[in-house]
């Protein structure tokens, strides 16, 4: 019985040591162009993919053309270099086609 309790205690201790995955919620309306410009490339890629979906939804489109996502993301990035205090959402609306 003592061995069984020790095994259970060890399993509980091991399972509690596994790090929990944090869920992150991002309010896109609060991201500035400056924050976007300073983001690592991996984050820019994720935000660019989100931008493609957001803009397509605004136009009631059910498809996303990857060529335009890349092109428009570059337009947003170039615009953000000049307008650092503007929000990313505003930059998307001004440059995304």
CSV table of N, CA, C and O in Angstrom, one decimal:
chain,number,residue,atom,x,y,z
A,1,UNK,N,0.8,-1.2,0.0
A,1,UNK,CA,0.0,0.0,0.0
A,1,UNK,C,0.9,1.3,0.0
A,1,UNK,O,0.5,2.2,-0.7
A,2,UNK,N,1.9,1.2,0.7
A,2,UNK,CA,2.8,2.4,0.8
A,2,UNK,C,3.5,2.6,-0.5
A,2,UNK,O,3.6,3.8,-0.9
A,3,UNK,N,3.8,1.6,-1.3
A,3,UNK,CA,4.4,1.7,-2.6
A,3,UNK,C,3.4,2.4,-3.6
A,3,UNK,O,3.8,3.2,-4.4
A,4,UNK,N,2.2,2.0,-3.5
A,4,UNK,CA,1.1,2.5,-4.3
A,4,UNK,C,0.9,4.0,-4.1
A,4,UNK,O,0.8,4.8,-5.0
A,5,UNK,N,0.9,4.4,-2.8
A,5,UNK,CA,0.8,5.8,-2.5
A,5,UNK,C,2.0,6.6,-3.0
A,5,UNK,O,1.8,7.7,-3.5
A,6,UNK,N,3.2,6.0,-2.9
A,6,UNK,CA,4.4,6.7,-3.4
A,6,UNK,C,4.3,6.9,-4.9
A,6,UNK,O,4.7,8.0,-5.4
A,7,UNK,N,3.9,5.9,-5.7
A,7,UNK,CA,3.8,6.0,-7.1
A,7,UNK,C,2.7,7.1,-7.5
A,7,UNK,O,3.0,7.9,-8.4
A,8,UNK,N,1.6,7.1,-6.8
A,8,UNK,CA,0.6,8.1,-7.1
A,8,UNK,C,1.1,9.5,-6.8
A,8,UNK,O,0.9,10.4,-7.6
A,9,UNK,N,1.8,9.6,-5.7
A,9,UNK,CA,2.4,10.9,-5.3
A,9,UNK,C,3.4,11.4,-6.4
A,9,UNK,O,3.4,12.6,-6.8
A,10,UNK,N,4.2,10.4,-6.9
A,10,UNK,CA,5.2,10.8,-7.9
A,10,UNK,C,4.5,11.2,-9.2
A,10,UNK,O,4.9,12.2,-9.9
A,11,UNK,N,3.4,10.5,-9.6
A,11,UNK,CA,2.7,10.8,-10.8
A,11,UNK,C,2.1,12.2,-10.7
A,11,UNK,O,2.1,13.0,-11.6
A,12,UNK,N,1.5,12.5,-9.5
A,12,UNK,CA,0.9,13.8,-9.3
A,12,UNK,C,1.9,14.9,-9.4
A,12,UNK,O,1.7,16.0,-9.9
A,13,UNK,N,3.1,14.7,-8.8
A,13,UNK,CA,4.1,15.7,-8.8
A,13,UNK,C,4.6,15.9,-10.2
A,13,UNK,O,4.9,17.0,-10.6
A,14,UNK,N,4.8,14.8,-10.9
A,14,UNK,CA,5.3,14.9,-12.3
A,14,UNK,C,4.3,15.7,-13.2
A,14,UNK,O,4.7,16.5,-14.0
A,15,UNK,N,3.0,15.4,-13.0
A,15,UNK,CA,2.0,16.1,-13.9
A,15,UNK,C,1.9,17.5,-13.5
A,15,UNK,O,1.5,18.3,-14.4
A,16,UNK,N,2.1,17.9,-12.3
A,16,UNK,CA,2.0,19.3,-11.9
A,16,UNK,C,3.2,20.1,-12.4
A,16,UNK,O,3.2,21.3,-12.4
A,17,UNK,N,4.3,19.4,-12.7
A,17,UNK,CA,5.5,20.1,-13.1
A,17,UNK,C,5.5,20.4,-14.6
A,17,UNK,O,6.3,21.2,-15.1
A,18,UNK,N,4.5,19.9,-15.4
A,18,UNK,CA,4.4,20.2,-16.8
A,18,UNK,C,3.9,21.6,-16.9
A,18,UNK,O,2.9,21.9,-16.4
A,19,UNK,N,4.6,22.4,-17.7
A,19,UNK,CA,4.2,23.8,-17.8
A,19,UNK,C,2.8,23.9,-18.6
A,19,UNK,O,2.6,23.2,-19.5
A,20,UNK,N,2.0,24.8,-18.1
A,20,UNK,CA,0.7,25.0,-18.8
A,20,UNK,C,0.9,25.9,-20.0
A,20,UNK,O,1.8,26.8,-20.0
A,21,UNK,N,0.2,25.7,-21.0
A,21,UNK,CA,0.3,26.6,-22.2
A,21,UNK,C,-0.6,27.8,-22.0
A,21,UNK,O,-1.8,27.7,-21.7
A,22,UNK,N,0.0,28.9,-22.1
A,22,UNK,CA,-0.7,30.2,-21.9
A,22,UNK,C,-1.6,30.5,-23.2
A,22,UNK,O,-1.1,30.3,-24.3
A,23,UNK,N,-2.8,30.9,-23.0
A,23,UNK,CA,-3.6,31.4,-24.1
A,23,UNK,C,-3.4,32.9,-24.1
A,23,UNK,O,-3.6,33.6,-23.2
A,24,UNK,N,-3.1,33.4,-25.3
A,24,UNK,CA,-2.9,34.8,-25.5
A,24,UNK,C,-4.0,35.4,-26.4
A,24,UNK,O,-4.3,34.9,-27.4
A,25,UNK,N,-4.6,36.5,-25.9
A,25,UNK,CA,-5.6,37.2,-26.6
A,25,UNK,C,-4.9,38.5,-27.0
A,25,UNK,O,-4.4,39.2,-26.2
A,26,UNK,N,-5.0,38.8,-28.3
A,26,UNK,CA,-4.4,40.1,-28.8
A,26,UNK,C,-5.6,41.0,-29.3
A,26,UNK,O,-6.3,40.5,-30.2
A,27,UNK,N,-5.6,42.2,-28.8
A,27,UNK,CA,-6.6,43.1,-29.4
A,27,UNK,C,-5.9,43.9,-30.5
A,27,UNK,O,-5.1,44.7,-30.3
A,28,UNK,N,-6.3,43.5,-31.7
A,28,UNK,CA,-5.6,44.0,-32.9
A,28,UNK,C,-5.8,45.5,-33.0
A,28,UNK,O,-4.9,46.2,-33.6
A,29,UNK,N,-6.8,46.1,-32.5
A,29,UNK,CA,-7.1,47.5,-32.6
A,29,UNK,C,-6.1,48.3,-31.8
A,29,UNK,O,-6.0,49.5,-31.9
A,30,UNK,N,-5.3,47.7,-30.9
A,30,UNK,CA,-4.4,48.4,-30.0
A,30,UNK,C,-2.9,48.3,-30.5
A,30,UNK,O,-2.1,49.0,-30.0
A,31,UNK,N,-2.7,47.5,-31.5
A,31,UNK,CA,-1.3,47.4,-32.0
A,31,UNK,C,-1.0,48.6,-32.9
A,31,UNK,O,-1.7,48.9,-33.8
A,32,UNK,N,0.2,49.2,-32.6
A,32,UNK,CA,0.6,50.4,-33.4
A,32,UNK,C,1.5,49.9,-34.5
A,32,UNK,O,2.0,48.8,-34.5
A,33,UNK,N,1.7,50.8,-35.5
A,33,UNK,CA,2.6,50.5,-36.6
A,33,UNK,C,4.0,50.3,-36.0
A,33,UNK,O,4.7,49.4,-36.5
A,34,UNK,N,4.4,51.0,-35.0
A,34,UNK,CA,5.7,50.9,-34.5
A,34,UNK,C,5.9,49.5,-33.8
A,34,UNK,O,6.9,48.9,-34.0
A,35,UNK,N,4.9,49.0,-33.1
A,35,UNK,CA,5.0,47.7,-32.5
A,35,UNK,C,5.0,46.6,-33.6
A,35,UNK,O,5.8,45.7,-33.5
A,36,UNK,N,4.3,46.8,-34.6
A,36,UNK,CA,4.3,45.8,-35.7
A,36,UNK,C,5.7,45.8,-36.4
A,36,UNK,O,6.2,44.8,-36.6
A,37,UNK,N,6.2,47.0,-36.6
A,37,UNK,CA,7.5,47.1,-37.3
A,37,UNK,C,8.7,46.5,-36.5
A,37,UNK,O,9.6,45.9,-37.0
A,38,UNK,N,8.5,46.6,-35.1
A,38,UNK,CA,9.6,46.0,-34.3
A,38,UNK,C,9.3,44.5,-33.9
A,38,UNK,O,10.2,44.0,-33.2
A,39,UNK,N,8.3,44.0,-34.4
A,39,UNK,CA,8.0,42.6,-34.1
A,39,UNK,C,8.9,41.6,-34.8
A,39,UNK,O,9.4,41.9,-35.9
A,40,UNK,N,9.2,40.5,-34.2
A,40,UNK,CA,10.0,39.4,-34.9
A,40,UNK,C,9.2,39.0,-36.2
A,40,UNK,O,8.0,39.1,-36.2
A,41,UNK,N,10.0,38.5,-37.1
A,41,UNK,CA,9.4,38.1,-38.4
A,41,UNK,C,8.3,37.1,-38.3
A,41,UNK,O,7.3,37.1,-38.9
A,42,UNK,N,8.5,36.2,-37.3
A,42,UNK,CA,7.5,35.1,-37.1
A,42,UNK,C,6.1,35.7,-36.7
A,42,UNK,O,5.1,35.3,-37.2
A,43,UNK,N,6.1,36.7,-35.9
A,43,UNK,CA,4.9,37.4,-35.4
A,43,UNK,C,4.3,38.2,-36.6
A,43,UNK,O,3.1,38.3,-36.8
A,44,UNK,N,5.2,38.9,-37.4
A,44,UNK,CA,4.7,39.6,-38.5
A,44,UNK,C,4.0,38.7,-39.5
A,44,UNK,O,3.0,39.1,-40.1
A,45,UNK,N,4.5,37.5,-39.7
A,45,UNK,CA,3.9,36.5,-40.6
A,45,UNK,C,2.5,36.1,-40.1
A,45,UNK,O,1.6,36.0,-40.9
A,46,UNK,N,2.4,35.9,-38.8
A,46,UNK,CA,1.1,35.6,-38.2
A,46,UNK,C,0.1,36.7,-38.4
A,46,UNK,O,-1.1,36.5,-38.8
A,47,UNK,N,0.6,37.9,-38.1
A,47,UNK,CA,-0.3,39.1,-38.2
A,47,UNK,C,-0.7,39.3,-39.7
A,47,UNK,O,-1.8,39.7,-40.0
A,48,UNK,N,0.2,39.1,-40.6
A,48,UNK,CA,-0.1,39.2,-42.0
A,48,UNK,C,-1.1,38.2,-42.4
A,48,UNK,O,-2.0,38.6,-43.2
A,49,UNK,N,-1.0,37.0,-42.0
A,49,UNK,CA,-2.1,36.0,-42.3
A,49,UNK,C,-3.4,36.5,-41.7
A,49,UNK,O,-4.4,36.4,-42.4
A,50,UNK,N,-3.4,37.0,-40.5
A,50,UNK,CA,-4.6,37.5,-39.9
A,50,UNK,C,-5.2,38.7,-40.8
A,50,UNK,O,-6.4,38.7,-41.0
A,51,UNK,N,-4.3,39.6,-41.2
A,51,UNK,CA,-4.7,40.7,-42.0
A,51,UNK,C,-5.5,40.2,-43.3
A,51,UNK,O,-6.5,40.8,-43.7
A,52,UNK,N,-4.9,39.2,-43.9
A,52,UNK,CA,-5.5,38.6,-45.1
A,52,UNK,C,-6.9,38.1,-44.9
A,52,UNK,O,-7.9,38.4,-45.6
A,53,UNK,N,-7.1,37.4,-43.8
A,53,UNK,CA,-8.4,36.9,-43.4
A,53,UNK,C,-9.4,38.0,-43.1
A,53,UNK,O,-10.5,38.0,-43.5
A,54,UNK,N,-8.9,39.0,-42.3
A,54,UNK,CA,-9.7,40.1,-41.9
A,54,UNK,C,-10.2,40.9,-43.1
A,54,UNK,O,-11.4,41.2,-43.2
A,55,UNK,N,-9.3,41.2,-44.0
A,55,UNK,CA,-9.7,42.1,-45.1
A,55,UNK,C,-10.6,41.3,-46.1
A,55,UNK,O,-11.6,41.9,-46.6
A,56,UNK,N,-10.4,40.0,-46.3
A,56,UNK,CA,-11.2,39.2,-47.1
A,56,UNK,C,-12.6,39.2,-46.5
A,56,UNK,O,-13.6,39.2,-47.2
A,57,UNK,N,-12.7,39.0,-45.2
A,57,UNK,CA,-14.0,39.0,-44.5
A,57,UNK,C,-14.7,40.3,-44.7
A,57,UNK,O,-16.0,40.4,-44.9
A,58,UNK,N,-14.0,41.4,-44.6
A,58,UNK,CA,-14.6,42.8,-44.8
A,58,UNK,C,-15.3,42.9,-46.2
A,58,UNK,O,-16.3,43.5,-46.4
A,59,UNK,N,-14.6,42.2,-47.2
A,59,UNK,CA,-15.2,42.3,-48.6
A,59,UNK,C,-16.1,41.1,-48.8
A,59,UNK,O,-16.5,40.9,-50.0
A,60,UNK,N,-16.4,40.3,-47.8
A,60,UNK,CA,-17.3,39.2,-47.9
A,60,UNK,C,-16.8,38.1,-48.9
A,60,UNK,O,-17.5,37.5,-49.7
A,61,UNK,N,-15.5,38.0,-48.9
A,61,UNK,CA,-14.8,37.0,-49.8
A,61,UNK,C,-14.6,35.7,-49.0
A,61,UNK,O,-14.3,35.7,-47.8
A,62,UNK,N,-14.7,34.6,-49.7
A,62,UNK,CA,-14.5,33.3,-49.0
A,62,UNK,C,-13.1,32.7,-49.3
A,62,UNK,O,-12.8,31.6,-48.8
A,63,UNK,N,-12.3,33.4,-50.1
A,63,UNK,CA,-11.0,32.9,-50.5
A,63,UNK,C,-9.9,34.0,-50.1
A,63,UNK,O,-10.2,35.2,-50.0
A,64,UNK,N,-8.7,33.5,-50.0
A,64,UNK,CA,-7.6,34.4,-49.8
A,64,UNK,C,-6.5,34.0,-50.8
A,64,UNK,O,-6.1,32.9,-50.9
A,65,UNK,N,-6.0,35.0,-51.5
A,65,UNK,CA,-5.0,34.8,-52.5
A,65,UNK,C,-3.7,35.1,-51.8
A,65,UNK,O,-3.4,36.3,-51.5
A,66,UNK,N,-2.8,34.1,-51.6
A,66,UNK,CA,-1.6,34.3,-50.9
A,66,UNK,C,-0.7,35.3,-51.5
A,66,UNK,O,0.1,36.0,-50.8
A,67,UNK,N,-0.7,35.5,-52.9
A,67,UNK,CA,0.1,36.5,-53.5
A,67,UNK,C,-0.2,37.9,-53.0
A,67,UNK,O,0.6,38.7,-52.8
A,68,UNK,N,-1.5,38.1,-52.9
A,68,UNK,CA,-2.0,39.4,-52.4
A,68,UNK,C,-1.7,39.6,-50.9
A,68,UNK,O,-1.4,40.8,-50.5
A,69,UNK,N,-1.7,38.6,-50.2
A,69,UNK,CA,-1.4,38.7,-48.7
A,69,UNK,C,0.0,39.2,-48.6
A,69,UNK,O,0.3,40.1,-47.8
A,70,UNK,N,0.9,38.6,-49.3
A,70,UNK,CA,2.4,39.0,-49.3
A,70,UNK,C,2.5,40.4,-49.7
A,70,UNK,O,3.2,41.2,-49.1
A,71,UNK,N,1.9,40.7,-50.9
A,71,UNK,CA,2.1,42.1,-51.4
A,71,UNK,C,1.5,43.1,-50.5
A,71,UNK,O,2.1,44.1,-50.2
A,72,UNK,N,0.3,42.9,-50.0
A,72,UNK,CA,-0.4,43.8,-49.1
A,72,UNK,C,0.3,43.9,-47.8
A,72,UNK,O,0.4,45.0,-47.2
A,73,UNK,N,0.9,42.8,-47.3
A,73,UNK,CA,1.6,42.9,-46.0
A,73,UNK,C,2.9,43.8,-46.2
A,73,UNK,O,3.2,44.5,-45.3
A,74,UNK,N,3.5,43.7,-47.3
A,74,UNK,CA,4.7,44.6,-47.6
A,74,UNK,C,4.2,46.0,-47.7
A,74,UNK,O,4.9,46.9,-47.2
A,75,UNK,N,3.1,46.3,-48.3
A,75,UNK,CA,2.6,47.6,-48.3
A,75,UNK,C,2.3,48.2,-46.9
A,75,UNK,O,2.6,49.3,-46.6
A,76,UNK,N,1.7,47.4,-46.1
A,76,UNK,CA,1.4,47.8,-44.7
A,76,UNK,C,2.7,48.0,-44.0
A,76,UNK,O,2.9,49.0,-43.3
A,77,UNK,N,3.7,47.1,-44.1
A,77,UNK,CA,5.0,47.3,-43.5
A,77,UNK,C,5.7,48.6,-43.9
A,77,UNK,O,6.2,49.4,-43.1
A,78,UNK,N,5.6,48.9,-45.2
A,78,UNK,CA,6.3,50.1,-45.7
A,78,UNK,C,5.5,51.4,-45.2
A,78,UNK,O,6.1,52.4,-44.8
A,79,UNK,N,4.2,51.3,-45.1
A,79,UNK,CA,3.4,52.4,-44.6
A,79,UNK,C,3.7,52.6,-43.1
A,79,UNK,O,3.8,53.7,-42.7
A,80,UNK,N,3.8,51.5,-42.4
A,80,UNK,CA,4.0,51.6,-41.0
A,80,UNK,C,5.4,52.2,-40.6
A,80,UNK,O,5.5,52.8,-39.6
A,81,UNK,N,6.4,52.1,-41.5
A,81,UNK,CA,7.7,52.7,-41.3
A,81,UNK,C,7.6,54.2,-41.2
A,81,UNK,O,8.3,54.9,-40.5
A,82,UNK,N,6.6,54.7,-42.0
A,82,UNK,CA,6.4,56.2,-42.1
A,82,UNK,C,5.4,56.7,-41.1
A,82,UNK,O,5.5,57.9,-40.7
A,83,UNK,N,4.5,55.9,-40.7
A,83,UNK,CA,3.4,56.3,-39.8
A,83,UNK,C,3.4,55.5,-38.5
A,83,UNK,O,2.5,54.7,-38.2
A,84,UNK,N,4.5,55.6,-37.7
A,84,UNK,CA,4.7,54.8,-36.5
A,84,UNK,C,3.6,54.9,-35.5
A,84,UNK,O,3.4,53.9,-34.7
A,85,UNK,N,3.0,56.0,-35.3
A,85,UNK,CA,2.0,56.2,-34.3
A,85,UNK,C,0.6,55.8,-34.7
A,85,UNK,O,-0.3,55.7,-33.9
A,86,UNK,N,0.4,55.4,-35.9
A,86,UNK,CA,-0.9,55.0,-36.4
A,86,UNK,C,-1.1,53.5,-36.0
A,86,UNK,O,-0.2,52.8,-35.8
A,87,UNK,N,-2.4,53.2,-35.9
A,87,UNK,CA,-2.7,51.8,-35.5
A,87,UNK,C,-2.5,50.9,-36.7
A,87,UNK,O,-2.6,51.3,-37.9
A,88,UNK,N,-2.2,49.6,-36.5
A,88,UNK,CA,-2.1,48.7,-37.5
A,88,UNK,C,-3.4,48.5,-38.3
A,88,UNK,O,-3.4,48.4,-39.5
A,89,UNK,N,-4.5,48.5,-37.6
A,89,UNK,CA,-5.8,48.4,-38.3
A,89,UNK,C,-6.0,49.6,-39.2
A,89,UNK,O,-6.5,49.4,-40.3
A,90,UNK,N,-5.6,50.8,-38.9
A,90,UNK,CA,-5.8,51.9,-39.7
A,90,UNK,C,-4.8,51.8,-41.0
A,90,UNK,O,-5.3,52.1,-42.1
A,91,UNK,N,-3.6,51.3,-40.7
A,91,UNK,CA,-2.7,51.1,-41.8
A,91,UNK,C,-3.2,50.0,-42.8
A,91,UNK,O,-3.1,50.2,-44.0
A,92,UNK,N,-3.9,49.0,-42.3
A,92,UNK,CA,-4.5,47.9,-43.1
A,92,UNK,C,-5.5,48.6,-44.0
A,92,UNK,O,-5.6,48.4,-45.2
A,93,UNK,N,-6.4,49.3,-43.4
A,93,UNK,CA,-7.5,49.9,-44.1
A,93,UNK,C,-7.0,50.9,-45.2
A,93,UNK,O,-7.7,51.0,-46.2
A,94,UNK,N,-5.9,51.6,-44.9
A,94,UNK,CA,-5.4,52.6,-45.9
A,94,UNK,C,-4.7,51.9,-47.1
A,94,UNK,O,-4.6,52.5,-48.2
A,95,UNK,N,-4.1,50.8,-46.8
A,95,UNK,CA,-3.1,50.2,-47.8
A,95,UNK,C,-3.6,48.9,-48.5
A,95,UNK,O,-3.1,48.5,-49.5
A,96,UNK,N,-4.4,48.2,-47.8
A,96,UNK,CA,-4.8,46.8,-48.3
A,96,UNK,C,-5.7,46.9,-49.5
A,96,UNK,O,-6.7,47.6,-49.4
A,97,UNK,N,-5.4,46.2,-50.5
A,97,UNK,CA,-6.3,46.2,-51.7
A,97,UNK,C,-6.7,44.8,-52.1
A,97,UNK,O,-6.0,43.9,-52.1
